[in-house]
Short mmCIF file of C-alpha atoms and ligand atoms in Angstrom, two decimals:
data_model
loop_
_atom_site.label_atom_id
_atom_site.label_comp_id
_atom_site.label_asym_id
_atom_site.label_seq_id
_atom_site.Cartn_x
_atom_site.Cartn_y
_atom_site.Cartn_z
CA UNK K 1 -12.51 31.97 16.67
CA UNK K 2 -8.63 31.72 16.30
CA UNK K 3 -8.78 28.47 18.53
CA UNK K 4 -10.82 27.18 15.79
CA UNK K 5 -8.23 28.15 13.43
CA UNK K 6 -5.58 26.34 15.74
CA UNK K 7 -7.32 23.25 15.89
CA UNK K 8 -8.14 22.69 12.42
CA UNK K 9 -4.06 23.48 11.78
CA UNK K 10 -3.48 20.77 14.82
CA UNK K 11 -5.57 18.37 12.41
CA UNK K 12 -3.16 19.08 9.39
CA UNK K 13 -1.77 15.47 9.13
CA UNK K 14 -4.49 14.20 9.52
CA UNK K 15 -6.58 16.20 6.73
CA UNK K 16 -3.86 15.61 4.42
CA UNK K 17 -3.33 12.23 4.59
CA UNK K 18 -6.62 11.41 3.59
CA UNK K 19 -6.91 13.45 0.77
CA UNK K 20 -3.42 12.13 -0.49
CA UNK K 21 -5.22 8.80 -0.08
CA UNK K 22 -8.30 9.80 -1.85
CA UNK K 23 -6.31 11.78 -4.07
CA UNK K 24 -3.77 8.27 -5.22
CA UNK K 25 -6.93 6.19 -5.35
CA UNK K 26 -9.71 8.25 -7.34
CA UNK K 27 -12.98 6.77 -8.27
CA UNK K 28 -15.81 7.78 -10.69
CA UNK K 29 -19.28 8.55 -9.98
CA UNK K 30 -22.05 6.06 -8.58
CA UNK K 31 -18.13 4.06 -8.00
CA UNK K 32 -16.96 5.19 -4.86
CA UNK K 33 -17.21 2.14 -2.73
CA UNK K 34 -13.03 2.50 -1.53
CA UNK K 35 -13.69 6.18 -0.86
CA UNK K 36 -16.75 5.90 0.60
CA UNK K 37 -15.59 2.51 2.78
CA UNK K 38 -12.83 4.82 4.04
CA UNK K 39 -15.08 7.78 5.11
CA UNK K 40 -17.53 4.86 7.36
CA UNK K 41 -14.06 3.47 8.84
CA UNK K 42 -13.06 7.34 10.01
CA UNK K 43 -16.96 8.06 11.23
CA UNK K 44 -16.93 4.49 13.07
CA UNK K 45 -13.84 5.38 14.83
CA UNK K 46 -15.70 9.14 15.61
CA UNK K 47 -18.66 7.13 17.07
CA UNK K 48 -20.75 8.78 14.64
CA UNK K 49 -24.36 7.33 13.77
CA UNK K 50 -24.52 6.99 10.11
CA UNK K 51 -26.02 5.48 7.11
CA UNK K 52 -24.46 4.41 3.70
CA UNK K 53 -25.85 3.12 0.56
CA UNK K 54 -27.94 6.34 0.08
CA UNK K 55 -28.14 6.91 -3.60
CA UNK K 56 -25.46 3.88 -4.44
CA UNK K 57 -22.35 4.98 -2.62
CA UNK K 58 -23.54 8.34 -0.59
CA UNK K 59 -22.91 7.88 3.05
CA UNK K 60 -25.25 10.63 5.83
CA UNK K 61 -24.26 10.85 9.37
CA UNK K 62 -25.26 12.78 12.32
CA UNK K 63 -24.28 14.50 14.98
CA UNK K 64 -26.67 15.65 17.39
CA UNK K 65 -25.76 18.69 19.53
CA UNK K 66 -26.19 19.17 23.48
CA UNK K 67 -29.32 20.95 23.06
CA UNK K 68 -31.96 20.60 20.72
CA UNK K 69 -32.04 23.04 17.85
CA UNK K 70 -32.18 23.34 14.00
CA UNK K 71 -30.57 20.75 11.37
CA UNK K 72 -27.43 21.75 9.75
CA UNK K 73 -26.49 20.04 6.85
CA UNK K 74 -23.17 20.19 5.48
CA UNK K 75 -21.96 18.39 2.54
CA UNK K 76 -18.88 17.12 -0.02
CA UNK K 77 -18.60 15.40 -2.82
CA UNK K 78 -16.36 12.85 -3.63
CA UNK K 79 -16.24 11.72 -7.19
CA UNK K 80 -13.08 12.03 -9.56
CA UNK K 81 -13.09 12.71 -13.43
CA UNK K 82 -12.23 10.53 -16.39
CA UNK K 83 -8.60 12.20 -16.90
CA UNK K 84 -5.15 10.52 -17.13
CA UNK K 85 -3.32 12.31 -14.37
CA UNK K 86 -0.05 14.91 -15.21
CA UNK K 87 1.23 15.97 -11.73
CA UNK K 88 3.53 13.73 -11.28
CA UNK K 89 3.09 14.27 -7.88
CA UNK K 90 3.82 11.22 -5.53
CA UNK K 91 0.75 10.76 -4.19
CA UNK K 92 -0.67 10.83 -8.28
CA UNK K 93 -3.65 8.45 -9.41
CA UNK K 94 -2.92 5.00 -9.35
CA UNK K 95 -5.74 4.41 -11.09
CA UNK K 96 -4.97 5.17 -14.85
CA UNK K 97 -7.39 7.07 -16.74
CA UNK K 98 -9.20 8.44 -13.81
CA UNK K 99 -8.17 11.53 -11.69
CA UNK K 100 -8.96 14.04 -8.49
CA UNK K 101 -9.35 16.70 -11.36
CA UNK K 102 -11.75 18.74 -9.12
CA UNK K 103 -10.93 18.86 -5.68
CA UNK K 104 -13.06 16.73 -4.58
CA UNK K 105 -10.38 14.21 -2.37
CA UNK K 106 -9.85 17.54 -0.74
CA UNK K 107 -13.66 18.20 0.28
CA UNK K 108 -14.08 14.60 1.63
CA UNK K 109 -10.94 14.90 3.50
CA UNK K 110 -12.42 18.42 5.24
CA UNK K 111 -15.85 16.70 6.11
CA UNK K 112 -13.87 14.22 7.67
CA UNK K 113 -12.05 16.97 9.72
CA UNK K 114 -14.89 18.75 10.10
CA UNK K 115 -16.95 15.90 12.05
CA UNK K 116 -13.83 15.34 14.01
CA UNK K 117 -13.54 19.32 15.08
CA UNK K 118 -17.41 19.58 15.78
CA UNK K 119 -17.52 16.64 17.65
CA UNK K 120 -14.94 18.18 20.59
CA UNK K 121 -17.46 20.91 20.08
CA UNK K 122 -20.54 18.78 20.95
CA UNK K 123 -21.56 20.73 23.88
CA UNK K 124 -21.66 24.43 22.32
CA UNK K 125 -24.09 22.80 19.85
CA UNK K 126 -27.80 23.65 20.10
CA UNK K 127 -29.15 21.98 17.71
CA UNK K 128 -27.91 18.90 15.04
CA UNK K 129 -25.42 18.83 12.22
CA UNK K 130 -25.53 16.07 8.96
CA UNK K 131 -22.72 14.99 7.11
CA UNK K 132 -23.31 14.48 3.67
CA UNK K 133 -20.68 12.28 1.70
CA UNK K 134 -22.03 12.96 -2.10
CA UNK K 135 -21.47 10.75 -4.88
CA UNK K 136 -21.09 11.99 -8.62
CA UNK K 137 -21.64 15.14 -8.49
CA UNK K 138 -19.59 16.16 -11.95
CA UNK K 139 -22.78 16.13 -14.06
CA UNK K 140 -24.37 12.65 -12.94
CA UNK K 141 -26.90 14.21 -10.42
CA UNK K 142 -25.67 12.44 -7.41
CA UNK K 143 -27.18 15.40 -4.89
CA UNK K 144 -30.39 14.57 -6.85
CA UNK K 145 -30.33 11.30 -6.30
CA UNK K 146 -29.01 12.00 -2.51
CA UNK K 147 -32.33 14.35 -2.18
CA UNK K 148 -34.42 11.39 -3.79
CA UNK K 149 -32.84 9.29 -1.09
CA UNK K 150 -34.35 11.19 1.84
CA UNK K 151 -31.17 13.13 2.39
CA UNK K 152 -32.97 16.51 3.46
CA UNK K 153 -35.70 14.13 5.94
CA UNK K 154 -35.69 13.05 9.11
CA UNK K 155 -34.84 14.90 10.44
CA UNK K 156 -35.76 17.17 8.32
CA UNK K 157 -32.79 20.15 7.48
CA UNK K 158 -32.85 24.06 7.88
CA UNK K 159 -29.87 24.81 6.41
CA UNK K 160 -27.02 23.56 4.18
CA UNK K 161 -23.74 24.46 3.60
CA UNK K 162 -20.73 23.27 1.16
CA UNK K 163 -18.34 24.78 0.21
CA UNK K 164 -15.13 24.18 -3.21
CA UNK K 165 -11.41 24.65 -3.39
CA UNK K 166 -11.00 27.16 -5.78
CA UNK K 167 -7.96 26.83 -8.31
CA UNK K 168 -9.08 30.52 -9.87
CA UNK K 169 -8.19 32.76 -6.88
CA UNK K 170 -5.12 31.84 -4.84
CA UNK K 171 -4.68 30.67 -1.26
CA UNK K 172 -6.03 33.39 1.51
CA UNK K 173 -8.81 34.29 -0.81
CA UNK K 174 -12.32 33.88 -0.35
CA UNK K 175 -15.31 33.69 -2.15
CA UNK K 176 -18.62 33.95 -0.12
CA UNK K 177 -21.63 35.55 -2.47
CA UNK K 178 -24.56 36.92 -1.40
CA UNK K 179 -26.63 35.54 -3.50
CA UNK K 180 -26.26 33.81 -6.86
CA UNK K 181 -23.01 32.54 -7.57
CA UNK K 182 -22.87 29.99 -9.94
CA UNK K 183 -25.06 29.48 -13.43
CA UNK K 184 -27.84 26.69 -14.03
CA UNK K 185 -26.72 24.60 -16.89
CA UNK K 186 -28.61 22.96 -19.51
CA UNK K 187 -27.32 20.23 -21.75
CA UNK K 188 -29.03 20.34 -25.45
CA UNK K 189 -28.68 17.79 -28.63
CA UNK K 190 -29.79 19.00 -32.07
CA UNK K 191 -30.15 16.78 -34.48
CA UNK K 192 -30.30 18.51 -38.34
CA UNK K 193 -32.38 16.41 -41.07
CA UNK K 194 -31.89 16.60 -44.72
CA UNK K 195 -31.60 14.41 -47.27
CA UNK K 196 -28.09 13.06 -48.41
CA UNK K 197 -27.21 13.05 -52.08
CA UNK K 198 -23.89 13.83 -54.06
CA UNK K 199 -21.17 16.66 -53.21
CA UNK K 200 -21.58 17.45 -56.83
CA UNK K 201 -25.27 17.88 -57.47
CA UNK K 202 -26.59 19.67 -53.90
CA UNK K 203 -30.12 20.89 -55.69
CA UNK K 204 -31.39 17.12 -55.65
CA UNK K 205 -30.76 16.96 -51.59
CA UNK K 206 -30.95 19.05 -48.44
CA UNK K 207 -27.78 19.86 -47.03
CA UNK K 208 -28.11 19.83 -43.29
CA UNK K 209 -24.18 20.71 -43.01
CA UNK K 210 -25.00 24.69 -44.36
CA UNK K 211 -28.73 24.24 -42.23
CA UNK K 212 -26.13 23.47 -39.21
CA UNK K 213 -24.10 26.32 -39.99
CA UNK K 214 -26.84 28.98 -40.21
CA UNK K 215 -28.11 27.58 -37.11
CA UNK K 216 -25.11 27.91 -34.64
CA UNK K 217 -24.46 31.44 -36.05
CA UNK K 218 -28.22 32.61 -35.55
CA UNK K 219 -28.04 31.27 -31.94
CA UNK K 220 -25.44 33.63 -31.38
CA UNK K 221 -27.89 36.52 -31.61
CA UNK K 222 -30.34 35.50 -28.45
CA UNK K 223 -27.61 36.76 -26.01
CA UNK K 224 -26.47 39.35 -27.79
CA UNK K 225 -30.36 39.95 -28.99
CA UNK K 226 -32.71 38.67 -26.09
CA UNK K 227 -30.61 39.36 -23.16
CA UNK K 228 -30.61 42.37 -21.25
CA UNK K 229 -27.10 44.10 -21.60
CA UNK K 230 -26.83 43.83 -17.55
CA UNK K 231 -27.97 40.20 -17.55
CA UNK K 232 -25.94 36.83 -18.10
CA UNK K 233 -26.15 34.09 -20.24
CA UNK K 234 -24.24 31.74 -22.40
CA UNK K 235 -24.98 29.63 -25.05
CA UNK K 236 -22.26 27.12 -26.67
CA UNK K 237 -22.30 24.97 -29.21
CA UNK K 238 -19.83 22.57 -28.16
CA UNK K 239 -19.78 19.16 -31.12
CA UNK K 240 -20.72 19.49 -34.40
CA UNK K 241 -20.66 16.03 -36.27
CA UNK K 242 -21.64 15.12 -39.66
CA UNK K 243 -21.02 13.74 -42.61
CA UNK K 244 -18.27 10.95 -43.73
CA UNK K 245 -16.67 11.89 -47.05
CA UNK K 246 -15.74 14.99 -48.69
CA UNK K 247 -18.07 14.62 -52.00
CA UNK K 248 -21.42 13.10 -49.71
CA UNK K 249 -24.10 15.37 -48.81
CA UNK K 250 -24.78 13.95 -45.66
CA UNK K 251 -28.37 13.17 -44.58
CA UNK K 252 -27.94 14.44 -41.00
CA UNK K 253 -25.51 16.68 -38.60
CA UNK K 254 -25.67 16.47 -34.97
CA UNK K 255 -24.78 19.27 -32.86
CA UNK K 256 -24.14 19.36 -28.58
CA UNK K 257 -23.94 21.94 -26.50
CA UNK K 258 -24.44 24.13 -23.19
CA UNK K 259 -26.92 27.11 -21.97
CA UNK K 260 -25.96 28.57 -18.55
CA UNK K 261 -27.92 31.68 -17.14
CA UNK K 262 -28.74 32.55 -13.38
CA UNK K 263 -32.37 34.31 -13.30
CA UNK K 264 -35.54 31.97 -14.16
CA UNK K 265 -36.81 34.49 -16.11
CA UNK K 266 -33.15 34.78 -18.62
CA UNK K 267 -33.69 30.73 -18.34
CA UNK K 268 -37.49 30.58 -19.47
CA UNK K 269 -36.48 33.57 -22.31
CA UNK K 270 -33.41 31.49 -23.64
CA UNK K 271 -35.01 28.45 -23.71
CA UNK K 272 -38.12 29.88 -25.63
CA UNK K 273 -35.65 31.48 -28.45
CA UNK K 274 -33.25 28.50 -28.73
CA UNK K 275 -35.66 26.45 -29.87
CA UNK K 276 -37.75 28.86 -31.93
CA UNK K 277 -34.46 29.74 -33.45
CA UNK K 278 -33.34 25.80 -34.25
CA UNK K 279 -36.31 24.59 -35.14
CA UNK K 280 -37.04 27.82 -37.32
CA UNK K 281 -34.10 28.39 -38.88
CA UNK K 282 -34.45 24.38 -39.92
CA UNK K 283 -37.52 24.47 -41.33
CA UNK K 284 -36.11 27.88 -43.78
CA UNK K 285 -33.33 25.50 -44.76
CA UNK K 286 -35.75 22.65 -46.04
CA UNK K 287 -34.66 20.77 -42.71
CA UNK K 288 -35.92 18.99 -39.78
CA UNK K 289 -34.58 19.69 -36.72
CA UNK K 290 -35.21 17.97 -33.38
CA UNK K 291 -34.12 19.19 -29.95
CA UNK K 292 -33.31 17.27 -27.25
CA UNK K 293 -33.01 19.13 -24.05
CA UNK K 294 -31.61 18.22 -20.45
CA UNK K 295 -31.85 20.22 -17.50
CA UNK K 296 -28.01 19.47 -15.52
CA UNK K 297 -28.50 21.79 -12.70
CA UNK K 298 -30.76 24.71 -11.32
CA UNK K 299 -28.19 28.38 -10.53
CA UNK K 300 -26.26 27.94 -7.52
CA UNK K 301 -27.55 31.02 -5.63
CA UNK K 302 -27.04 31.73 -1.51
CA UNK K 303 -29.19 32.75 1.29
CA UNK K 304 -27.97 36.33 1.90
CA UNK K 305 -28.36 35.91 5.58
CA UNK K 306 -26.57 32.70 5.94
CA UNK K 307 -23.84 34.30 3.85
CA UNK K 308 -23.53 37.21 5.72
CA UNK K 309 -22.84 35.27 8.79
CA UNK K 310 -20.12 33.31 6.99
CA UNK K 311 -18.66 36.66 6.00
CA UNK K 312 -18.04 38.14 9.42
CA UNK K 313 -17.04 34.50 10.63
CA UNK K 314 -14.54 34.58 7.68
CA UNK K 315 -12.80 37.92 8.62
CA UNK K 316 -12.71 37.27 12.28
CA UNK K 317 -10.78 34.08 11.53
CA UNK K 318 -8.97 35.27 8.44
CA UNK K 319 -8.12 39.07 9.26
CA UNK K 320 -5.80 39.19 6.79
CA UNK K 321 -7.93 37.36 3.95
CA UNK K 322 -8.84 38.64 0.49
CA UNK K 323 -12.73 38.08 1.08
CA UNK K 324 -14.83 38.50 -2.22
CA UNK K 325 -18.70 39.08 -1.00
CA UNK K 326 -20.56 40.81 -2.79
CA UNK K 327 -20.70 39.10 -6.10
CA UNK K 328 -18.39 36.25 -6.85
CA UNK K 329 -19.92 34.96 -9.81
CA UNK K 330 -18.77 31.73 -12.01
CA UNK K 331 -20.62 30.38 -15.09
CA UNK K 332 -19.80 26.55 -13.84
CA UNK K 333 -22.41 24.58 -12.55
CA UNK K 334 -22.53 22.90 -9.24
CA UNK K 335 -25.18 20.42 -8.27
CA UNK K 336 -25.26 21.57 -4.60
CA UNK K 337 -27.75 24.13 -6.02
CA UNK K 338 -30.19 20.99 -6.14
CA UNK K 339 -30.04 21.16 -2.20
CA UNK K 340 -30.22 25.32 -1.75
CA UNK K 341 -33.21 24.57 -4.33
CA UNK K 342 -34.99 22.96 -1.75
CA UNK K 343 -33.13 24.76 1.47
CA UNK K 344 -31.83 27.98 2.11
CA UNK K 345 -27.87 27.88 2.44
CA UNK K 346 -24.56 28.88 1.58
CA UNK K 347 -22.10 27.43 -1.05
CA UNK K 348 -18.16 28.91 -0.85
CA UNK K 349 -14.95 28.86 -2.25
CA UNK K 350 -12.17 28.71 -0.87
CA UNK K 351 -8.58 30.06 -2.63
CA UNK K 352 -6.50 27.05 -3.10
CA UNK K 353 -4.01 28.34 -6.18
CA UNK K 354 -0.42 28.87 -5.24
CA UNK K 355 1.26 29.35 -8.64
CA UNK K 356 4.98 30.11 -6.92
CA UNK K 357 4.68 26.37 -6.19
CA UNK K 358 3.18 25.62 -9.50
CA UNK K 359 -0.65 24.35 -8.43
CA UNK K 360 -2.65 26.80 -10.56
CA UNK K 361 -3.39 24.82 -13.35
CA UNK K 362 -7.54 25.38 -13.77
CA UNK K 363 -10.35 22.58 -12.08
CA UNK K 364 -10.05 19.20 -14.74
CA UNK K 365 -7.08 19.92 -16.23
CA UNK K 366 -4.65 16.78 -16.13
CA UNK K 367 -1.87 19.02 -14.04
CA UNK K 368 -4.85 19.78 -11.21
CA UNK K 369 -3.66 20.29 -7.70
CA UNK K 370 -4.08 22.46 -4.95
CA UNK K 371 -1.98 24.20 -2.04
CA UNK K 372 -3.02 21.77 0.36
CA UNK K 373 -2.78 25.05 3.23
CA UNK K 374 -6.51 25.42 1.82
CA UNK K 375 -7.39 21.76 3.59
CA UNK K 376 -7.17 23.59 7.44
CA UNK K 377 -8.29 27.09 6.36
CA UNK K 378 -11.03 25.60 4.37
CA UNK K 379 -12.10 23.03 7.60
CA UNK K 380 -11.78 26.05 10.40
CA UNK K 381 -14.21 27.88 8.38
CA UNK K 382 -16.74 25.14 7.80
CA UNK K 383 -16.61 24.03 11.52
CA UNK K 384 -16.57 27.79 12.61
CA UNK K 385 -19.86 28.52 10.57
CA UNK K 386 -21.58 25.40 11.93
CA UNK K 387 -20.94 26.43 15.62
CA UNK K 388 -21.95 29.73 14.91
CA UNK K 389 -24.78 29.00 12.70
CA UNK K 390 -26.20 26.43 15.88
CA UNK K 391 -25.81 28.67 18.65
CA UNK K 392 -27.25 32.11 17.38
CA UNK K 393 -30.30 30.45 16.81
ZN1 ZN E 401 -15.59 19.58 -11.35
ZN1 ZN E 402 -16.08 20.19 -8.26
#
């Protein structure tokens, strides 16, 4: 297991330098053609078999072990975020406006290392691993679109595993749940009718602004009301528009927002209530309200087995680690959970703060980076998993 540890470290440059590259030259979702040209180059020069074009920009390849066995698929994402870049750093976006907010140079950079580490490996392999180079995954369903794409067939996976750099712990900690670990989101748009009419006389309209009002305060009560004290949710209204002068009643307000929870049955409950309470709470206002309602991703929740294993493999290669297992829990969203939707797996994080160096501001804030120390420890463990996961079995 050290050896593994070694040889990732040995790889350093090499890890690095791509995700500096990836990192100077970020690219938006469905838009990473340089990105994902770059990760064909480094699997041509692997002699990997491979496919790209899957889902716009996603490149799959495969490695197929020395004896037959189950299908390991391991992916990374490698979209960037609309942010104007604060680092400063020298290897900073050269591409205004758009930035490596996430992490996600980093996790293209470790698959990359990762083929190249199981590859020397090939023989110890019973069974086949599939690289899975993801694009947009920050809220524009590219693992969707991936699965849509046949990503998951022929031939057909067992198990996946990804895993994030994780700005909210620091370096040398790890976060491996057992089960769910981060919330399904929803995206909602209300839209308030009234009817529009003068500041001055309100009784001859229908103010939606006051129907708005009541509405974001009564959605307050279903967690605090319809949630069991020992179970999560969040609801968040996140815009609020309406209206364009201070003595118009405006005819409409529009209101955006977010609703995260882990268990289906919190989801179904939530749902239910949100829109009793908009459309209800509307209708006692003299308004008309109208929901629209977008499902962003399912929870994020891991195969307790398969995150077991990653556990032990974690402290064996990482004695000294900080590693959080029972229940790591984040209210983000990932789309990976599309894949463990379909698939048993394990998603991970891996510690990546170092705030004596100053790289702790949070995931898409403008001053984003990472300790890059994370790339190796973050690449043994992925590789490590993989040849254990493929030669238990
Ligand atoms: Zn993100
Ligand atoms: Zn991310």
């Amino acid at each position: 297991m050290t050896d593994i540890l070694s040889e990732a470290q040995a790889l350093f440059e090499y890890t690095r330098s791509l995700r500096r590259d990836f990192h100077a030259h970020p690219e938006l979702g469905f838009h990473e053609v340089r990105t994902s040209g770059i990760v064909a180059q480094e699997l041509n020069k692997l002699g990997l078999e491979f496919n790209t074009g899957i889902a716009g920009t996603g490149v799959v390849a495969l490695l197929e072990g020395a004896k037959p066995g189950p299908v390991i698929l391991v992916r990374a994402d490698m979209d960037a975020l609309p942010i104007l870049e604060e680092t400063g750093a020298a290897y900073a976006s050269q591409n205004p406006g758009v930035m490596h907010a996430c992490g996600h140079d980093g996790h293209t950079a470790i698959l990359l290392t990762v083929a190249k580490m199981l590859l020397a490996h090939r023989d110890e392999l019973a069974g086949t691993v599939k690289f899975m180079f993801q694009p947009a995954e920050e809220g524009m369903g590219g693992a969707e679109k991936m699965i849509e794409g046949g990503v998951l067939d022929n031939p057909k996976v067992d198990l996946v595993l990804g895993l994030h750099v994780w700005n909210e712990q620091p370096v040398g900690w790890f976060g491996i749940s057992n089960g769910p670990m981060m919330a399904g989101a929803e995206i909602f748009k209300i839209k308030v009718e009234g009817k529009g009419g003068h500041g001055a006389a309100p009784h001859l309209g229908i103010d939606p602004v006051l129907a708005a009002a009541q509405i974001i305060s009564a959605l307050q009560g279903i967690v605090a009301r319809n949630v069991a004290p020992l179970q999560t949710a969040v609801v968040s209204v996140c815009t609020i528009h309406g209206g364009e002068a201070f003595n118009v009643v405006p005819p409409a307000v529009e209101m955006t927002g977010t609703i995260r929870t882990f268990e289906p049955d919190v989801r179904i409950r939530v749902l239910q209530r949100f829109e009793e309470t908009v459309l209800g709470v509307a209708k006692a206002m003299g308004c008309r309200a109208t929901i629209d309602l977008e499902r962003l991703t399912p929870a994020t929740v891991n195969h307790l087995e398969t995150a077991l294993s990653i556990q032990i493999i974690a402290r064996q290669l990482f004695p000294d680690a900080d590693i959080e297992s029972a229940n790591y829990i984040t209210m983000g969203s990932e789309d990976f959970a599309f894949l463990l939707e379909k698939v048993p797996g394990c998603f991970f994080f891996v510690g990546s703060a170092n705030p004596e160096k100053g790289l702790d501001a949070g995931h898409h804030h403008p001053k984003f980076d990472f300790d890059e120390i994370a790339l190796p420890q973050a690449a043994a463990l992925m590789a490590a998993a993989v040849i254990n996961l493929l030669s238990s079995k």
